[in-house]
Backbone as JSON, one array per atom type, in Angstrom:
{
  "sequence": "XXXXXXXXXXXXXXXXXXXXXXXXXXXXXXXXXXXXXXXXXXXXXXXXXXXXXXXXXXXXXXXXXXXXXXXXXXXXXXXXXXXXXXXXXXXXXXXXXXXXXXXXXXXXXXXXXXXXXXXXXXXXXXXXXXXXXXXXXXXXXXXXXXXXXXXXXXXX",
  "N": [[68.97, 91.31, 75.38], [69.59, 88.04, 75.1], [68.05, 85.18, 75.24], [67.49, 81.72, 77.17], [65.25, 79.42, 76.82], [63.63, 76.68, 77.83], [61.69, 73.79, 76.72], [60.66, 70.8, 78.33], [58.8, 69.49, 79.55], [57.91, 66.48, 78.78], [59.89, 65.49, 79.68], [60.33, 62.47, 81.79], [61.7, 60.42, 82.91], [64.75, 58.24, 82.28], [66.84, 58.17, 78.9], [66.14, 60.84, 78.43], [66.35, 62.32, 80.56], [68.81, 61.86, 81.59], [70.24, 63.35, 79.11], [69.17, 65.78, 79.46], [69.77, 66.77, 82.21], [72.62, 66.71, 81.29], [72.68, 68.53, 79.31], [71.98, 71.01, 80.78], [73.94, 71.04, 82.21], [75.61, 72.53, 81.28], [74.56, 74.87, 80.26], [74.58, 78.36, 79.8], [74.97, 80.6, 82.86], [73.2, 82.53, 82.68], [69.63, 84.28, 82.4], [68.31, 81.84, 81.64], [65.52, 79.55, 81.15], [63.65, 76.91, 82.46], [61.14, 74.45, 81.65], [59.14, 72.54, 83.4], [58.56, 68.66, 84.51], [59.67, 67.58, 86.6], [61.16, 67.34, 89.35], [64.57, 68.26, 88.78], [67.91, 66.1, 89.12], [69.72, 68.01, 88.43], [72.2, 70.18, 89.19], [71.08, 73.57, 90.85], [71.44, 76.13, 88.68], [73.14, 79.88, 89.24], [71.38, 81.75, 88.14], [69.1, 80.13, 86.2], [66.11, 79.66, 85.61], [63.4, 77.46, 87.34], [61.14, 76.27, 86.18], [57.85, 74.35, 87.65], [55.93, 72.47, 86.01], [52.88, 70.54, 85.91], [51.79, 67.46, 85.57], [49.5, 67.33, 83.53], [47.39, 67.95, 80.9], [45.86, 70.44, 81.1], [47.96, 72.0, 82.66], [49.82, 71.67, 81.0], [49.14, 73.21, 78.73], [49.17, 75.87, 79.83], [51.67, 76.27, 80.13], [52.69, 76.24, 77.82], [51.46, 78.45, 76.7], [52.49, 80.36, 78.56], [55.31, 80.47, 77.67], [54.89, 80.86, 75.25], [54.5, 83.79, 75.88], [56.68, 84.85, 77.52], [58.58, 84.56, 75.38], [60.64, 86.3, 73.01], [62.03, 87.54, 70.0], [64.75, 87.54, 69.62], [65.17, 85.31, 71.21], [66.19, 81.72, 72.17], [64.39, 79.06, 71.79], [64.32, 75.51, 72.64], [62.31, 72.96, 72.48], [62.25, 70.3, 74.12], [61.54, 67.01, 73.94], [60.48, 65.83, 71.61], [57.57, 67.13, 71.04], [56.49, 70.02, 69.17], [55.62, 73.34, 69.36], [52.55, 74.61, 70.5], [51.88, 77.32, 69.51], [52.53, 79.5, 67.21], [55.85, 80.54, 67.57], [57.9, 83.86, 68.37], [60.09, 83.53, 68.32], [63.43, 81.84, 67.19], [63.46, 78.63, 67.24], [63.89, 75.19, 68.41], [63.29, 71.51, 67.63], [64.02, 68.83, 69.54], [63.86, 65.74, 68.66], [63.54, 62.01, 69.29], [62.17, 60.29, 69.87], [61.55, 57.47, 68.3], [59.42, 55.79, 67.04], [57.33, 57.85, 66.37], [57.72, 58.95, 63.79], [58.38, 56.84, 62.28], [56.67, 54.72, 60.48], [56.74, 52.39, 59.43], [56.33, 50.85, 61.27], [54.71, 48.63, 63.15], [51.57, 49.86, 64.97], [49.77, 48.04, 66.02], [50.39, 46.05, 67.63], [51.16, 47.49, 69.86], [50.04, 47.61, 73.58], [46.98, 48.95, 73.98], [46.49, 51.32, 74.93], [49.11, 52.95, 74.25], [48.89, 52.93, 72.09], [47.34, 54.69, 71.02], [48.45, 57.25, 72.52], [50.98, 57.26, 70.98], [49.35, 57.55, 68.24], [48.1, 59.98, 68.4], [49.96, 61.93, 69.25], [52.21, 61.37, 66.75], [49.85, 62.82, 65.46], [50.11, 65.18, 66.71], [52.35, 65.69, 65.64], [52.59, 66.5, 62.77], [50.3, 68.21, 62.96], [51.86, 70.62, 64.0], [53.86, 71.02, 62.73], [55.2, 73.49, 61.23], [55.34, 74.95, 63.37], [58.09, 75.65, 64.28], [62.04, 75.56, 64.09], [63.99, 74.18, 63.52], [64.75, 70.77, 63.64], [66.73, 68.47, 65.53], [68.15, 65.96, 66.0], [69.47, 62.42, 67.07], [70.68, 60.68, 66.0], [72.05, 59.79, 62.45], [69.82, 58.1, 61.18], [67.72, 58.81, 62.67], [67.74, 60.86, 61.64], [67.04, 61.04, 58.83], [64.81, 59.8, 58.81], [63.03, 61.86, 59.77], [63.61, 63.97, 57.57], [61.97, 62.69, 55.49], [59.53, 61.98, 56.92], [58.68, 64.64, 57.34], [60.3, 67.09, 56.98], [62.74, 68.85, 55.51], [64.13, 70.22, 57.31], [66.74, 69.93, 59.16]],
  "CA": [[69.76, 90.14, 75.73], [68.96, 86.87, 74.18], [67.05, 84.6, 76.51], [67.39, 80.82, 76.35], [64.15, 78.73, 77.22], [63.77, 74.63, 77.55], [60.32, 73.01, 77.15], [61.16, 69.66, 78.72], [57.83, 69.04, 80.37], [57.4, 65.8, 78.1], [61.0, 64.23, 79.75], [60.4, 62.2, 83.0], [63.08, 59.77, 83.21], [65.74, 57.74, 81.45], [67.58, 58.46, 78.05], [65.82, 61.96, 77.82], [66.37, 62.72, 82.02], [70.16, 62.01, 81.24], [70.25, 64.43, 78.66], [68.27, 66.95, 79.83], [70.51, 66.97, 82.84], [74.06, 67.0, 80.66], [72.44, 69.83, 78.61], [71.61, 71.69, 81.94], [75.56, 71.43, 82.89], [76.59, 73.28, 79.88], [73.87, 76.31, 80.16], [75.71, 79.79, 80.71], [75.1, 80.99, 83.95], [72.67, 83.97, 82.59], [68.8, 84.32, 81.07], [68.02, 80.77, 81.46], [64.15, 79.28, 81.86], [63.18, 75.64, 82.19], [60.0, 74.12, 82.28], [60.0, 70.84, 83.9], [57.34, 68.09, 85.2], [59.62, 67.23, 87.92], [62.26, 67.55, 90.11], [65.42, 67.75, 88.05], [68.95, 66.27, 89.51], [70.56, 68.93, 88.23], [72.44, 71.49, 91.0], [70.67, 74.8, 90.84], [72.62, 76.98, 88.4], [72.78, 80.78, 89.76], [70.7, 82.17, 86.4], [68.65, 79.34, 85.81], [64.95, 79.3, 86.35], [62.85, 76.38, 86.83], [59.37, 76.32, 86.52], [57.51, 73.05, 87.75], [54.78, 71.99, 85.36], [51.99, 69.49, 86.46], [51.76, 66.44, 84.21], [48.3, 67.62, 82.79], [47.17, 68.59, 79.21], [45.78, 72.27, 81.59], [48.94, 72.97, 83.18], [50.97, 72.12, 80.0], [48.57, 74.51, 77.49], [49.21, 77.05, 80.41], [53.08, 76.66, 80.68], [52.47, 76.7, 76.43], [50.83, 79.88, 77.5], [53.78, 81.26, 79.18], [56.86, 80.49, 77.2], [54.89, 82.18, 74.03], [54.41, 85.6, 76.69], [57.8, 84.96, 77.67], [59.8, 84.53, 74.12], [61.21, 87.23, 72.51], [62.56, 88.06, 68.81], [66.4, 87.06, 69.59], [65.73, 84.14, 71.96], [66.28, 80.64, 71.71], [63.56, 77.9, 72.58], [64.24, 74.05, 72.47], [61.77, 72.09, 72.48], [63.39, 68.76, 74.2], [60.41, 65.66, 74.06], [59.35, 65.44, 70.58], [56.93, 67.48, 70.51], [56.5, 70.93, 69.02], [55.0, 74.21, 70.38], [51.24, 74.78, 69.55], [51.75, 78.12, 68.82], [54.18, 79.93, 66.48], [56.48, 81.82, 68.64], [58.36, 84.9, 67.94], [62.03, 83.55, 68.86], [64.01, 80.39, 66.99], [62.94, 77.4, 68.48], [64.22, 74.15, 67.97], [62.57, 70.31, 68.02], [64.68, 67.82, 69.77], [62.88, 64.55, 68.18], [64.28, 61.04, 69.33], [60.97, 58.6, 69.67], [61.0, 56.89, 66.55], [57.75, 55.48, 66.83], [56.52, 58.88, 66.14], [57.97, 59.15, 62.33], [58.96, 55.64, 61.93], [55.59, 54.33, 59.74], [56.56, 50.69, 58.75], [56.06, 49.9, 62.2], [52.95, 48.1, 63.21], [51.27, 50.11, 66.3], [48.35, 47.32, 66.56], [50.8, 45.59, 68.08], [51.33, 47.87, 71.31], [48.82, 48.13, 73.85], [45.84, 50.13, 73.49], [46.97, 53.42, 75.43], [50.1, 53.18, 74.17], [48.98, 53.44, 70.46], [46.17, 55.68, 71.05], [49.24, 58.03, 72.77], [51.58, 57.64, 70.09], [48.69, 57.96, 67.04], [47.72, 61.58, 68.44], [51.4, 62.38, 68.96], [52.34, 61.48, 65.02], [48.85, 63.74, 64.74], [50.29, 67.12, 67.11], [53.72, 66.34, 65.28], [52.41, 66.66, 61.97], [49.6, 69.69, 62.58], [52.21, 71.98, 64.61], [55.24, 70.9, 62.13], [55.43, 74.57, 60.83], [55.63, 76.1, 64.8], [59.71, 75.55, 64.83], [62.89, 76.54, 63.1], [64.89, 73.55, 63.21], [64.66, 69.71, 64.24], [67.65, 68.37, 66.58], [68.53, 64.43, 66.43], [70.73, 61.73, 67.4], [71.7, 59.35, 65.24], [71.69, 60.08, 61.11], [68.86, 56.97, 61.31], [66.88, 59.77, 62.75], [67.74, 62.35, 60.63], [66.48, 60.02, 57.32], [63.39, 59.72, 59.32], [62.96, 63.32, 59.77], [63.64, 64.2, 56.22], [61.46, 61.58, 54.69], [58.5, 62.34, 57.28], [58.04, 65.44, 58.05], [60.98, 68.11, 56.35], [64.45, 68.73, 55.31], [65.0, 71.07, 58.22], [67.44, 68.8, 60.23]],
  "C": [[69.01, 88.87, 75.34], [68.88, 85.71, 75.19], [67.1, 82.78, 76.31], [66.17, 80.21, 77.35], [63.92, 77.25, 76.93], [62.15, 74.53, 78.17], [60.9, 71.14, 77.65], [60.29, 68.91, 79.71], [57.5, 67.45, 79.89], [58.84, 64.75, 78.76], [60.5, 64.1, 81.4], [61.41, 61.06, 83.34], [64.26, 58.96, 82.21], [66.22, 58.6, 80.42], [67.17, 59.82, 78.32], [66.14, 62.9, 79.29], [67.74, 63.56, 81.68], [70.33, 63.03, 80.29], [69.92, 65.75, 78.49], [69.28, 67.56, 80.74], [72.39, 67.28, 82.31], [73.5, 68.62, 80.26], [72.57, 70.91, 79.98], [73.09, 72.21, 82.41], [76.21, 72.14, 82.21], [75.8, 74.69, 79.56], [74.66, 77.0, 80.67], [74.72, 79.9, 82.17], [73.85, 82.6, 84.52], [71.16, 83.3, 82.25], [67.93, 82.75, 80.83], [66.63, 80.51, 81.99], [63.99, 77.9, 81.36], [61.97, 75.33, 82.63], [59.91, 72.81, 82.34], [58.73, 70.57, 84.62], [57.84, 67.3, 86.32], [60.97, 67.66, 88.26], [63.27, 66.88, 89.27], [66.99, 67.08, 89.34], [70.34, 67.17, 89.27], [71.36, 69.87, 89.17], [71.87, 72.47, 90.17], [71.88, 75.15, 90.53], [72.25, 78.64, 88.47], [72.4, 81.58, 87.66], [69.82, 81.54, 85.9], [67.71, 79.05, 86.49], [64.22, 78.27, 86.3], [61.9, 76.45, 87.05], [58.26, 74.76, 86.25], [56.13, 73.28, 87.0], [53.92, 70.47, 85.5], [51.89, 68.46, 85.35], [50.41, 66.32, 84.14], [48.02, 68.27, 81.76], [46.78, 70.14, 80.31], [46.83, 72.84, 81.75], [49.81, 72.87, 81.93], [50.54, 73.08, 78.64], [49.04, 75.43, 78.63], [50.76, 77.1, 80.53], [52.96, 76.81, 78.6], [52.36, 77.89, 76.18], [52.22, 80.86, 77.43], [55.07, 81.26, 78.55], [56.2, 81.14, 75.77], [54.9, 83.96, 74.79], [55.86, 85.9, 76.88], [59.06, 85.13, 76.09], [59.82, 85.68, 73.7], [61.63, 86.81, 70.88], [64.21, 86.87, 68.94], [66.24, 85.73, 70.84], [65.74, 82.89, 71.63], [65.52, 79.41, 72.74], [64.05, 76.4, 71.92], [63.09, 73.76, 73.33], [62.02, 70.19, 72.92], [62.35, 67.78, 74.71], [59.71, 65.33, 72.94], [58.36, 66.32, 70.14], [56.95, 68.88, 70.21], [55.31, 72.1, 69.58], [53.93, 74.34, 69.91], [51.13, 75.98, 69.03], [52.94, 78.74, 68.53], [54.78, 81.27, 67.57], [57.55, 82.82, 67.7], [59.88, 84.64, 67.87], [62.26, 82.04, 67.79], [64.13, 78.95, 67.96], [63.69, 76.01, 67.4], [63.73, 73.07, 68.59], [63.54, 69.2, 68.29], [64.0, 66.56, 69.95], [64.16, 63.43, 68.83], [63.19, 59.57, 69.32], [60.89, 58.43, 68.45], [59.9, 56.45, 66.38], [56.39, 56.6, 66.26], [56.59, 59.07, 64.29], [58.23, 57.91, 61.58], [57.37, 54.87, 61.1], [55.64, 52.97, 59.56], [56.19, 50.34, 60.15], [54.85, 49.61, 63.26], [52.53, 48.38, 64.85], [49.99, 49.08, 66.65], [49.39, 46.06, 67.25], [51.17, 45.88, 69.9], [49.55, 47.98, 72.07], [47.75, 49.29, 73.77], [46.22, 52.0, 73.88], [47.79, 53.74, 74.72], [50.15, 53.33, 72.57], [48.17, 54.64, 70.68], [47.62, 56.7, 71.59], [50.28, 57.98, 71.31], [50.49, 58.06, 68.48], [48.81, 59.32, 67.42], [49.15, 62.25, 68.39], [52.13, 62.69, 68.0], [51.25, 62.55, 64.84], [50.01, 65.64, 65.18], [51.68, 67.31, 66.18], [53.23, 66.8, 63.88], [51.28, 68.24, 62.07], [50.29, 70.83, 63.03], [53.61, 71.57, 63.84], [55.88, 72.45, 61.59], [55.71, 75.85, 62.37], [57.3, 75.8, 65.18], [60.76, 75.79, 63.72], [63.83, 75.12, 62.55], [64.52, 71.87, 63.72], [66.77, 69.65, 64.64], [67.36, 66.76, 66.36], [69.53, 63.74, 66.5], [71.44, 61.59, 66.55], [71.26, 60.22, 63.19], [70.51, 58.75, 60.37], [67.63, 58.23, 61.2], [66.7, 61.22, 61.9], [66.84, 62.13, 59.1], [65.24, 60.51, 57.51], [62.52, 60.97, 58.95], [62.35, 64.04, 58.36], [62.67, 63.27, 55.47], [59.82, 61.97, 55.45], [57.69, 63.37, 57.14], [59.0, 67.23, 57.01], [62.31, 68.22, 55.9], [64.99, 69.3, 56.29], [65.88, 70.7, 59.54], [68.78, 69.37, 60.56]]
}
């Protein structure tokens, strides 16, 4: 039976909450595993596991950990925060990208504060060294899709 799995440890509120939560309303009812860094508003759907992940680089290599033990051949992983899995998994996974700042290049990070480049530089780094751990990218707008294709692959 074909298993579906959501990394979504990387969404904590706004645009990516909201969609996390629509997506959530539209999962079947079977097979389902989420991994999540907080309390979703979602209602508990009977099939649908949630597994709380600590917002720490340990607990998220160890929930990394667990959704490669957990995947299978025929299942289906999204990836929903941008970033991709560190290691190649056995099942079709897909990268639901939407920060443009991550592929977007013309735009000048010595302009944001210091954390906030230093977080997005390494980010452009994990997207680019684990670009080969997924099957498909996932984006909004056809803005993002350009991006995509121009950055990183055609696989959009």
């Amino acid at each position: 039976m074909t298993k579906i799995i959501i990394n979504a440890v990387n969404i904590h509120n706004g645009g990516g909450e909201v969609l996390l939560n629509q997506l959530i309303s539209f999962l079947p009812n079977e097979d389902v595993i989420i991994f999540c860094s907080k309390k979703l508003k979602s209602k508990n759907k009977r099939g649908v596991k949630f597994i709380r992940i600590k917002s720490n680089l340990f607990s998220r290599f160890l929930s990394e950990l667990s959704i490669y033990n957990k995947s299978k051949q025929n299942d289906k992983v999204l990836y929903f925060g941008n970033l991709p899995p560190i290691f190649k998994l056995r099942s079709y996974v897909y990268l639901f990208i939407q920060n443009r700042f991550l592929l977007d290049y013309s735009i000048n990070l010595n302009e944001f504060p210091f954390y906030l480049k230093l977080k997005l530089i390494i980010m452009r780094l994990l997207l680019k060294i684990f670009n080969n751990n997924f099957s498909k990218y996932i984006v909004q707008t056809d803005s993002m899709s350009r991006l995509v294709k121009k950055e990183l692959s055609d696989n959009v």
